[in-house]
Structure formats: C-alpha cells, structure tokens
C-alpha cells in the first residue's frame, strides 16, 4: 500500500531544466502529481492557480529569488516548502529557514534523498493537530493561547512562525528538561532524520523574539554538550490553564 504522504501535488521551482526534469521524474515515481516552473513569477502564478500540497523551491534563480518567493508564499499560506541551495550557501539556507521554509537540500543532491525529505515534510504537515490538554500556557509575561495559536509577550502580540510557535509550546510544556537537537527535531518537527541546524536556527530566532538579551538568554538556555532547556521566568513551573 502506498504511503499516504506520497500522494498529492508538488510544485517544483528551478531555473535549471535538467534539475526540474530529474526531480519531476523521481517524485512522479513516488506517486506525486508534479508541476514544474522555471522562475519565481511563474511559481507564484502556479501556486495561486493550483494550490499544491508542497513546494520544492530553488534559492538562486534569476529575477525573483527563491527567498522572495518563500516570503511571498508565507504572507498567505503555510504550505510546506523544501528549499534547494548550493553547497556552501549557508546564509541562504538560514535565511530560508527564517522565512518559514520547512527543510532544505543542498546541491548537488540525491533525488532519492529529496523524495524522502518531501515525503517526511508532507507526513508531518498532514498529521492531525491534537487538541491541547490546556487552553493556555503562561510563563510570567509570556502567554500562548494554544487553540487560537496566538502569543503575547508583555501584553503585546508576539509574531511567531508556525514552527516557532510549536517549538515554544513544547518548551513551555517541558520546563527544566534538557533536550538534544535530535530530540527536538523528532518531537517538534516529527522528523527522524534531517539537518539539526534547522533546530539551531529556530532557537536563535525564538531567542530574538522572547529574550531581553538574545546574546544572554534566560529562558531558552544552552546546555553545553547536550542542547537546550527552557527555564521559566515566572515563579515555579509554567502555568497551564484549563480550557
């Protein structure tokens, strides 16, 4: 029986015709319906018309870059995005994750690995959200409304990406526990493989939004040789309010 994650529509965006053709053939063999386009403007038009389940997006393209396309997509959609970046373009990979990309694969890449990444990201995106056991998580001046997926810090709206919200909620429900990057990748992202720098980038972004001094974090602290731990800022453990 075919994995249900290996069905659906994928939009492949790359200015290299050979790359487009190879990726299309491998994804189609895996059971996906695939559309391919060669630039950012076509990508946005195709997305608006067909609403694919996932986008494979090259970073470096003439005209509108993949980063700009990702940013435009995130203004109106949480569609999963897997970025394609050239080896050594660390800044672009980090920028893509900061804009809300779900994963990335570096060129030259294995088409089989890309297919596995696409399947994994889609599986995670299609998992039904579990109803939270509590309606709200509170730590001092930090509030998360779980069912509405809203956050406030010091009474002001706290703009979080979907993944940042999930990561912060997980930390708040496990205060004082040290997690490795691998732990967080599995429990928050739902991946049993992947580049752990994804976690590092999201922790960095989260610190920039919730810490008084991101260079000296007090909430999301580093446990050297292990990973990260959430230390509540309020009195005692994070409060969990009933629905």
PDB file of C-alpha atoms in Angstrom:
ATOM      1  CA  UNK A   1       0.000   0.000   0.000  1.00  0.00           C
ATOM      2  CA  UNK A   2       1.360   3.441  -0.931  1.00  0.00           C
ATOM      3  CA  UNK A   3       2.273   5.780   1.929  1.00  0.00           C
ATOM      4  CA  UNK A   4      -0.470   8.423   2.101  1.00  0.00           C
ATOM      5  CA  UNK A   5       2.270  11.053   2.448  1.00  0.00           C
ATOM      6  CA  UNK A   6       3.406  10.090  -1.055  1.00  0.00           C
ATOM      7  CA  UNK A   7       0.282  11.443  -2.721  1.00  0.00           C
ATOM      8  CA  UNK A   8      -0.688  14.960  -3.603  1.00  0.00           C
ATOM      9  CA  UNK A   9       0.584  17.817  -5.722  1.00  0.00           C
ATOM     10  CA  UNK A  10       4.129  19.154  -5.642  1.00  0.00           C
ATOM     11  CA  UNK A  11       5.274  22.353  -7.351  1.00  0.00           C
ATOM     12  CA  UNK A  12       8.962  22.272  -8.376  1.00  0.00           C
ATOM     13  CA  UNK A  13      10.590  25.651  -8.993  1.00  0.00           C
ATOM     14  CA  UNK A  14      14.078  25.703 -10.523  1.00  0.00           C
ATOM     15  CA  UNK A  15      15.637  27.607 -13.416  1.00  0.00           C
ATOM     16  CA  UNK A  16      17.680  24.533 -14.454  1.00  0.00           C
ATOM     17  CA  UNK A  17      15.638  22.392 -16.856  1.00  0.00           C
ATOM     18  CA  UNK A  18      17.704  19.288 -16.093  1.00  0.00           C
ATOM     19  CA  UNK A  19      17.092  19.623 -12.362  1.00  0.00           C
ATOM     20  CA  UNK A  20      13.376  20.157 -12.954  1.00  0.00           C
ATOM     21  CA  UNK A  21      13.138  17.056 -15.119  1.00  0.00           C
ATOM     22  CA  UNK A  22      15.075  14.784 -12.731  1.00  0.00           C
ATOM     23  CA  UNK A  23      13.122  15.937  -9.675  1.00  0.00           C
ATOM     24  CA  UNK A  24       9.811  15.593 -11.517  1.00  0.00           C
ATOM     25  CA  UNK A  25      10.558  12.036 -12.628  1.00  0.00           C
ATOM     26  CA  UNK A  26      11.599  10.851  -9.152  1.00  0.00           C
ATOM     27  CA  UNK A  27       8.626  12.477  -7.436  1.00  0.00           C
ATOM     28  CA  UNK A  28       6.213  11.050 -10.004  1.00  0.00           C
ATOM     29  CA  UNK A  29       7.692   7.582  -9.486  1.00  0.00           C
ATOM     30  CA  UNK A  30       6.985   8.058  -5.768  1.00  0.00           C
ATOM     31  CA  UNK A  31       3.335   8.770  -6.537  1.00  0.00           C
ATOM     32  CA  UNK A  32       3.149  12.560  -6.567  1.00  0.00           C
ATOM     33  CA  UNK A  33       1.482  14.764  -9.157  1.00  0.00           C
ATOM     34  CA  UNK A  34       4.160  17.265 -10.169  1.00  0.00           C
ATOM     35  CA  UNK A  35       4.132  20.659 -11.860  1.00  0.00           C
ATOM     36  CA  UNK A  36       7.397  22.364 -12.792  1.00  0.00           C
ATOM     37  CA  UNK A  37       8.159  26.043 -13.464  1.00  0.00           C
ATOM     38  CA  UNK A  38      11.377  27.907 -14.152  1.00  0.00           C
ATOM     39  CA  UNK A  39      11.156  31.192 -12.243  1.00  0.00           C
ATOM     40  CA  UNK A  40       9.616  32.952  -9.283  1.00  0.00           C
ATOM     41  CA  UNK A  41       6.851  34.785 -11.118  1.00  0.00           C
ATOM     42  CA  UNK A  42       5.624  31.542 -12.689  1.00  0.00           C
ATOM     43  CA  UNK A  43       5.845  29.894  -9.263  1.00  0.00           C
ATOM     44  CA  UNK A  44       3.509  32.417  -7.653  1.00  0.00           C
ATOM     45  CA  UNK A  45       1.030  32.187 -10.532  1.00  0.00           C
ATOM     46  CA  UNK A  46       1.055  28.391 -10.490  1.00  0.00           C
ATOM     47  CA  UNK A  47       0.658  28.305  -6.724  1.00  0.00           C
ATOM     48  CA  UNK A  48      -2.316  30.665  -6.813  1.00  0.00           C
ATOM     49  CA  UNK A  49      -3.997  28.605  -9.535  1.00  0.00           C
ATOM     50  CA  UNK A  50      -3.309  25.042  -8.390  1.00  0.00           C
ATOM     51  CA  UNK A  51      -2.644  25.280  -4.614  1.00  0.00           C
ATOM     52  CA  UNK A  52      -0.091  22.439  -4.384  1.00  0.00           C
ATOM     53  CA  UNK A  53       0.452  20.464  -1.188  1.00  0.00           C
ATOM     54  CA  UNK A  54       4.199  21.237  -1.118  1.00  0.00           C
ATOM     55  CA  UNK A  55       6.698  23.444  -2.951  1.00  0.00           C
ATOM     56  CA  UNK A  56      10.270  22.460  -3.846  1.00  0.00           C
ATOM     57  CA  UNK A  57      11.979  25.809  -4.320  1.00  0.00           C
ATOM     58  CA  UNK A  58      15.443  26.690  -5.631  1.00  0.00           C
ATOM     59  CA  UNK A  59      17.057  29.633  -3.830  1.00  0.00           C
ATOM     60  CA  UNK A  60      19.252  31.011  -6.601  1.00  0.00           C
ATOM     61  CA  UNK A  61      17.168  31.999  -9.619  1.00  0.00           C
ATOM     62  CA  UNK A  62      17.360  34.985 -11.975  1.00  0.00           C
ATOM     63  CA  UNK A  63      14.816  37.710 -11.287  1.00  0.00           C
ATOM     64  CA  UNK A  64      12.787  36.840  -8.198  1.00  0.00           C
ATOM     65  CA  UNK A  65      14.882  34.658  -5.895  1.00  0.00           C
ATOM     66  CA  UNK A  66      13.564  31.614  -4.094  1.00  0.00           C
ATOM     67  CA  UNK A  67      13.854  33.502  -0.812  1.00  0.00           C
ATOM     68  CA  UNK A  68      11.496  36.194  -2.086  1.00  0.00           C
ATOM     69  CA  UNK A  69       9.094  33.547  -3.381  1.00  0.00           C
ATOM     70  CA  UNK A  70       9.127  31.843   0.027  1.00  0.00           C
ATOM     71  CA  UNK A  71       8.449  35.143   1.755  1.00  0.00           C
ATOM     72  CA  UNK A  72       5.522  35.865  -0.588  1.00  0.00           C
ATOM     73  CA  UNK A  73       4.078  32.398  -0.009  1.00  0.00           C
ATOM     74  CA  UNK A  74       4.306  32.805   3.760  1.00  0.00           C
ATOM     75  CA  UNK A  75       2.240  36.001   3.602  1.00  0.00           C
ATOM     76  CA  UNK A  76      -0.851  33.948   2.767  1.00  0.00           C
ATOM     77  CA  UNK A  77      -0.092  30.261   3.252  1.00  0.00           C
ATOM     78  CA  UNK A  78       1.611  27.697   5.491  1.00  0.00           C
ATOM     79  CA  UNK A  79       2.215  25.319   2.574  1.00  0.00           C
ATOM     80  CA  UNK A  80       5.298  23.176   3.280  1.00  0.00           C
ATOM     81  CA  UNK A  81       8.431  24.408   1.463  1.00  0.00           C
ATOM     82  CA  UNK A  82      11.630  22.458   0.814  1.00  0.00           C
ATOM     83  CA  UNK A  83      14.455  24.713  -0.370  1.00  0.00           C
ATOM     84  CA  UNK A  84      17.227  23.732  -2.806  1.00  0.00           C
ATOM     85  CA  UNK A  85      20.502  25.517  -2.072  1.00  0.00           C
ATOM     86  CA  UNK A  86      24.028  25.233  -3.443  1.00  0.00           C
ATOM     87  CA  UNK A  87      26.645  23.670  -1.197  1.00  0.00           C
ATOM     88  CA  UNK A  88      28.273  26.405   0.900  1.00  0.00           C
ATOM     89  CA  UNK A  89      25.341  28.852   0.732  1.00  0.00           C
ATOM     90  CA  UNK A  90      24.829  28.689   4.492  1.00  0.00           C
ATOM     91  CA  UNK A  91      23.438  32.223   4.691  1.00  0.00           C
ATOM     92  CA  UNK A  92      20.744  31.370   2.146  1.00  0.00           C
ATOM     93  CA  UNK A  93      19.826  28.170   3.996  1.00  0.00           C
ATOM     94  CA  UNK A  94      19.497  30.077   7.256  1.00  0.00           C
ATOM     95  CA  UNK A  95      17.533  32.855   5.566  1.00  0.00           C
ATOM     96  CA  UNK A  96      15.156  30.293   4.067  1.00  0.00           C
ATOM     97  CA  UNK A  97      14.509  28.696   7.449  1.00  0.00           C
ATOM     98  CA  UNK A  98      13.964  32.115   8.986  1.00  0.00           C
ATOM     99  CA  UNK A  99      11.350  32.877   6.325  1.00  0.00           C
ATOM    100  CA  UNK A 100       9.483  29.717   7.214  1.00  0.00           C
ATOM    101  CA  UNK A 101      10.916  27.001   4.949  1.00  0.00           C
ATOM    102  CA  UNK A 102      10.405  23.536   6.432  1.00  0.00           C
ATOM    103  CA  UNK A 103      13.588  21.878   5.204  1.00  0.00           C
ATOM    104  CA  UNK A 104      16.348  22.242   2.640  1.00  0.00           C
ATOM    105  CA  UNK A 105      18.529  20.025   0.469  1.00  0.00           C
ATOM    106  CA  UNK A 106      21.939  21.108  -0.788  1.00  0.00           C
ATOM    107  CA  UNK A 107      23.040  20.808  -4.412  1.00  0.00           C
ATOM    108  CA  UNK A 108      24.344  18.525  -5.762  1.00  0.00           C
ATOM    109  CA  UNK A 109      21.719  16.315  -4.147  1.00  0.00           C
ATOM    110  CA  UNK A 110      20.409  12.798  -4.362  1.00  0.00           C
ATOM    111  CA  UNK A 111      16.921  12.775  -5.946  1.00  0.00           C
ATOM    112  CA  UNK A 112      16.074   9.851  -3.666  1.00  0.00           C
ATOM    113  CA  UNK A 113      17.011  11.902  -0.601  1.00  0.00           C
ATOM    114  CA  UNK A 114      14.903  14.823  -1.841  1.00  0.00           C
ATOM    115  CA  UNK A 115      11.957  12.467  -2.310  1.00  0.00           C
ATOM    116  CA  UNK A 116      12.394  11.227   1.273  1.00  0.00           C
ATOM    117  CA  UNK A 117      12.517  14.810   2.555  1.00  0.00           C
ATOM    118  CA  UNK A 118       9.379  15.732   0.639  1.00  0.00           C
ATOM    119  CA  UNK A 119       7.564  12.665   1.972  1.00  0.00           C
ATOM    120  CA  UNK A 120       8.678  13.367   5.550  1.00  0.00           C
ATOM    121  CA  UNK A 121       7.657  17.035   5.460  1.00  0.00           C
ATOM    122  CA  UNK A 122       4.276  16.185   3.939  1.00  0.00           C
ATOM    123  CA  UNK A 123       3.634  13.467   6.501  1.00  0.00           C
ATOM    124  CA  UNK A 124       4.272  15.933   9.312  1.00  0.00           C
ATOM    125  CA  UNK A 125       2.109  18.632   7.739  1.00  0.00           C
ATOM    126  CA  UNK A 126      -0.805  16.214   7.362  1.00  0.00           C
ATOM    127  CA  UNK A 127      -0.750  14.903  10.904  1.00  0.00           C
ATOM    128  CA  UNK A 128      -3.967  15.997  12.626  1.00  0.00           C
ATOM    129  CA  UNK A 129      -3.362  18.563  15.319  1.00  0.00           C
ATOM    130  CA  UNK A 130      -4.079  17.083  18.717  1.00  0.00           C
ATOM    131  CA  UNK A 131      -6.423  19.075  20.865  1.00  0.00           C
ATOM    132  CA  UNK A 132      -4.263  20.704  23.546  1.00  0.00           C
ATOM    133  CA  UNK A 133      -4.785  19.420  27.068  1.00  0.00           C
ATOM    134  CA  UNK A 134      -4.771  23.030  28.210  1.00  0.00           C
ATOM    135  CA  UNK A 135      -6.005  26.193  26.556  1.00  0.00           C
ATOM    136  CA  UNK A 136      -3.184  28.490  27.575  1.00  0.00           C
ATOM    137  CA  UNK A 137       0.458  28.326  28.625  1.00  0.00           C
ATOM    138  CA  UNK A 138       1.779  31.118  30.817  1.00  0.00           C
ATOM    139  CA  UNK A 139       5.268  31.950  31.989  1.00  0.00           C
ATOM    140  CA  UNK A 140       5.468  35.363  33.626  1.00  0.00           C
ATOM    141  CA  UNK A 141       4.646  37.917  30.928  1.00  0.00           C
ATOM    142  CA  UNK A 142       4.671  35.262  28.181  1.00  0.00           C
ATOM    143  CA  UNK A 143       1.273  33.842  27.143  1.00  0.00           C
ATOM    144  CA  UNK A 144       0.433  31.254  24.489  1.00  0.00           C
ATOM    145  CA  UNK A 145      -3.198  30.617  23.521  1.00  0.00           C
ATOM    146  CA  UNK A 146      -2.948  27.130  22.069  1.00  0.00           C
ATOM    147  CA  UNK A 147      -6.269  26.670  20.306  1.00  0.00           C
ATOM    148  CA  UNK A 148      -6.076  30.117  18.680  1.00  0.00           C
ATOM    149  CA  UNK A 149      -2.297  29.740  18.130  1.00  0.00           C
ATOM    150  CA  UNK A 150      -1.640  33.255  19.374  1.00  0.00           C
ATOM    151  CA  UNK A 151       1.155  34.517  21.575  1.00  0.00           C
ATOM    152  CA  UNK A 152       1.776  37.637  23.648  1.00  0.00           C
ATOM    153  CA  UNK A 153       4.820  38.960  25.459  1.00  0.00           C
ATOM    154  CA  UNK A 154       4.387  41.785  27.924  1.00  0.00           C
ATOM    155  CA  UNK A 155       0.849  42.295  26.648  1.00  0.00           C
ATOM    156  CA  UNK A 156       1.995  42.846  23.050  1.00  0.00           C
ATOM    157  CA  UNK A 157       1.371  40.474  20.154  1.00  0.00           C
ATOM    158  CA  UNK A 158       4.299  38.116  19.653  1.00  0.00           C
ATOM    159  CA  UNK A 159       4.744  37.310  15.930  1.00  0.00           C
ATOM    160  CA  UNK A 160       5.817  33.680  15.649  1.00  0.00           C
ATOM    161  CA  UNK A 161       6.021  31.422  12.622  1.00  0.00           C
ATOM    162  CA  UNK A 162       4.086  28.147  12.877  1.00  0.00           C
ATOM    163  CA  UNK A 163       7.245  26.224  13.726  1.00  0.00           C
ATOM    164  CA  UNK A 164       8.426  28.805  16.265  1.00  0.00           C
ATOM    165  CA  UNK A 165       5.039  28.561  17.983  1.00  0.00           C
ATOM    166  CA  UNK A 166       5.256  24.752  18.116  1.00  0.00           C
ATOM    167  CA  UNK A 167       8.804  24.882  19.471  1.00  0.00           C
ATOM    168  CA  UNK A 168       7.954  27.418  22.170  1.00  0.00           C
ATOM    169  CA  UNK A 169       4.830  25.490  23.198  1.00  0.00           C
ATOM    170  CA  UNK A 170       6.900  22.319  23.522  1.00  0.00           C
ATOM    171  CA  UNK A 171       9.467  24.100  25.678  1.00  0.00           C
ATOM    172  CA  UNK A 172       6.757  25.584  27.888  1.00  0.00           C
ATOM    173  CA  UNK A 173       5.150  22.203  28.481  1.00  0.00           C
ATOM    174  CA  UNK A 174       8.524  20.681  29.439  1.00  0.00           C
ATOM    175  CA  UNK A 175      10.192  23.327  31.649  1.00  0.00           C
ATOM    176  CA  UNK A 176      13.560  22.456  33.124  1.00  0.00           C
ATOM    177  CA  UNK A 177      14.144  19.490  30.798  1.00  0.00           C
ATOM    178  CA  UNK A 178      17.245  19.389  28.603  1.00  0.00           C
ATOM    179  CA  UNK A 179      16.695  18.291  25.008  1.00  0.00           C
ATOM    180  CA  UNK A 180      19.202  17.467  22.301  1.00  0.00           C
ATOM    181  CA  UNK A 181      18.706  18.948  18.859  1.00  0.00           C
ATOM    182  CA  UNK A 182      17.860  15.463  17.664  1.00  0.00           C
ATOM    183  CA  UNK A 183      15.150  15.205  20.358  1.00  0.00           C
ATOM    184  CA  UNK A 184      13.576  18.479  19.237  1.00  0.00           C
ATOM    185  CA  UNK A 185      13.824  17.588  15.555  1.00  0.00           C
ATOM    186  CA  UNK A 186      11.860  14.412  16.235  1.00  0.00           C
ATOM    187  CA  UNK A 187       9.339  15.741  18.761  1.00  0.00           C
ATOM    188  CA  UNK A 188       8.584  19.178  17.292  1.00  0.00           C
ATOM    189  CA  UNK A 189       9.298  18.638  13.587  1.00  0.00           C
ATOM    190  CA  UNK A 190       8.286  14.977  13.542  1.00  0.00           C
ATOM    191  CA  UNK A 191      11.428  14.015  11.618  1.00  0.00           C
ATOM    192  CA  UNK A 192      13.593  11.003  12.390  1.00  0.00           C
ATOM    193  CA  UNK A 193      16.348  12.437  10.198  1.00  0.00           C
ATOM    194  CA  UNK A 194      17.358  15.856   8.926  1.00  0.00           C
ATOM    195  CA  UNK A 195      19.832  18.679   9.362  1.00  0.00           C
ATOM    196  CA  UNK A 196      19.935  19.651  13.034  1.00  0.00           C
ATOM    197  CA  UNK A 197      20.935  23.212  12.126  1.00  0.00           C
ATOM    198  CA  UNK A 198      17.201  23.653  11.456  1.00  0.00           C
ATOM    199  CA  UNK A 199      16.707  23.490  15.227  1.00  0.00           C
ATOM    200  CA  UNK A 200      19.624  25.835  15.874  1.00  0.00           C
ATOM    201  CA  UNK A 201      18.217  28.482  13.555  1.00  0.00           C
ATOM    202  CA  UNK A 202      14.732  28.305  15.083  1.00  0.00           C
ATOM    203  CA  UNK A 203      16.099  28.529  18.621  1.00  0.00           C
ATOM    204  CA  UNK A 204      18.104  31.580  17.583  1.00  0.00           C
ATOM    205  CA  UNK A 205      15.027  33.229  16.088  1.00  0.00           C
ATOM    206  CA  UNK A 206      12.937  32.371  19.133  1.00  0.00           C
ATOM    207  CA  UNK A 207      15.511  33.953  21.430  1.00  0.00           C
ATOM    208  CA  UNK A 208      15.460  37.127  19.351  1.00  0.00           C
ATOM    209  CA  UNK A 209      11.732  37.381  19.989  1.00  0.00           C
ATOM    210  CA  UNK A 210      11.343  36.378  23.655  1.00  0.00           C
ATOM    211  CA  UNK A 211      14.643  37.157  25.401  1.00  0.00           C
ATOM    212  CA  UNK A 212      15.553  40.515  26.898  1.00  0.00           C
ATOM    213  CA  UNK A 213      19.101  39.949  25.625  1.00  0.00           C
ATOM    214  CA  UNK A 214      19.288  37.181  22.986  1.00  0.00           C
ATOM    215  CA  UNK A 215      23.062  37.021  23.470  1.00  0.00           C
ATOM    216  CA  UNK A 216      22.484  36.118  27.123  1.00  0.00           C
ATOM    217  CA  UNK A 217      19.316  34.012  27.053  1.00  0.00           C
ATOM    218  CA  UNK A 218      17.492  33.445  30.324  1.00  0.00           C
ATOM    219  CA  UNK A 219      14.558  31.383  29.081  1.00  0.00           C
ATOM    220  CA  UNK A 220      15.852  29.171  26.263  1.00  0.00           C
ATOM    221  CA  UNK A 221      19.261  28.332  27.656  1.00  0.00           C
ATOM    222  CA  UNK A 222      22.065  26.261  26.162  1.00  0.00           C
ATOM    223  CA  UNK A 223      23.047  23.075  27.972  1.00  0.00           C
ATOM    224  CA  UNK A 224      26.611  22.584  26.823  1.00  0.00           C
ATOM    225  CA  UNK A 225      27.263  19.190  25.303  1.00  0.00           C
ATOM    226  CA  UNK A 226      23.520  18.429  25.225  1.00  0.00           C
ATOM    227  CA  UNK A 227      21.285  21.037  23.592  1.00  0.00           C
ATOM    228  CA  UNK A 228      18.654  23.375  25.043  1.00  0.00           C
ATOM    229  CA  UNK A 229      16.493  23.763  28.135  1.00  0.00           C
ATOM    230  CA  UNK A 230      13.596  26.071  28.936  1.00  0.00           C
ATOM    231  CA  UNK A 231      13.983  27.857  32.286  1.00  0.00           C
ATOM    232  CA  UNK A 232      10.713  29.517  33.381  1.00  0.00           C
ATOM    233  CA  UNK A 233      10.947  33.223  34.022  1.00  0.00           C
ATOM    234  CA  UNK A 234       7.926  33.262  36.335  1.00  0.00           C
ATOM    235  CA  UNK A 235       7.615  31.773  39.791  1.00  0.00           C
ATOM    236  CA  UNK A 236       7.659  27.981  39.621  1.00  0.00           C
ATOM    237  CA  UNK A 237       6.855  25.970  36.547  1.00  0.00           C
ATOM    238  CA  UNK A 238       4.951  27.330  33.588  1.00  0.00           C
ATOM    239  CA  UNK A 239       1.289  27.700  34.486  1.00  0.00           C
ATOM    240  CA  UNK A 240      -1.113  25.559  32.489  1.00  0.00           C
ATOM    241  CA  UNK A 241      -4.631  26.973  32.459  1.00  0.00           C
ATOM    242  CA  UNK A 242      -7.632  24.762  31.926  1.00  0.00           C
ATOM    243  CA  UNK A 243      -9.757  25.142  28.771  1.00  0.00           C
TER     244      UNK A 243
END
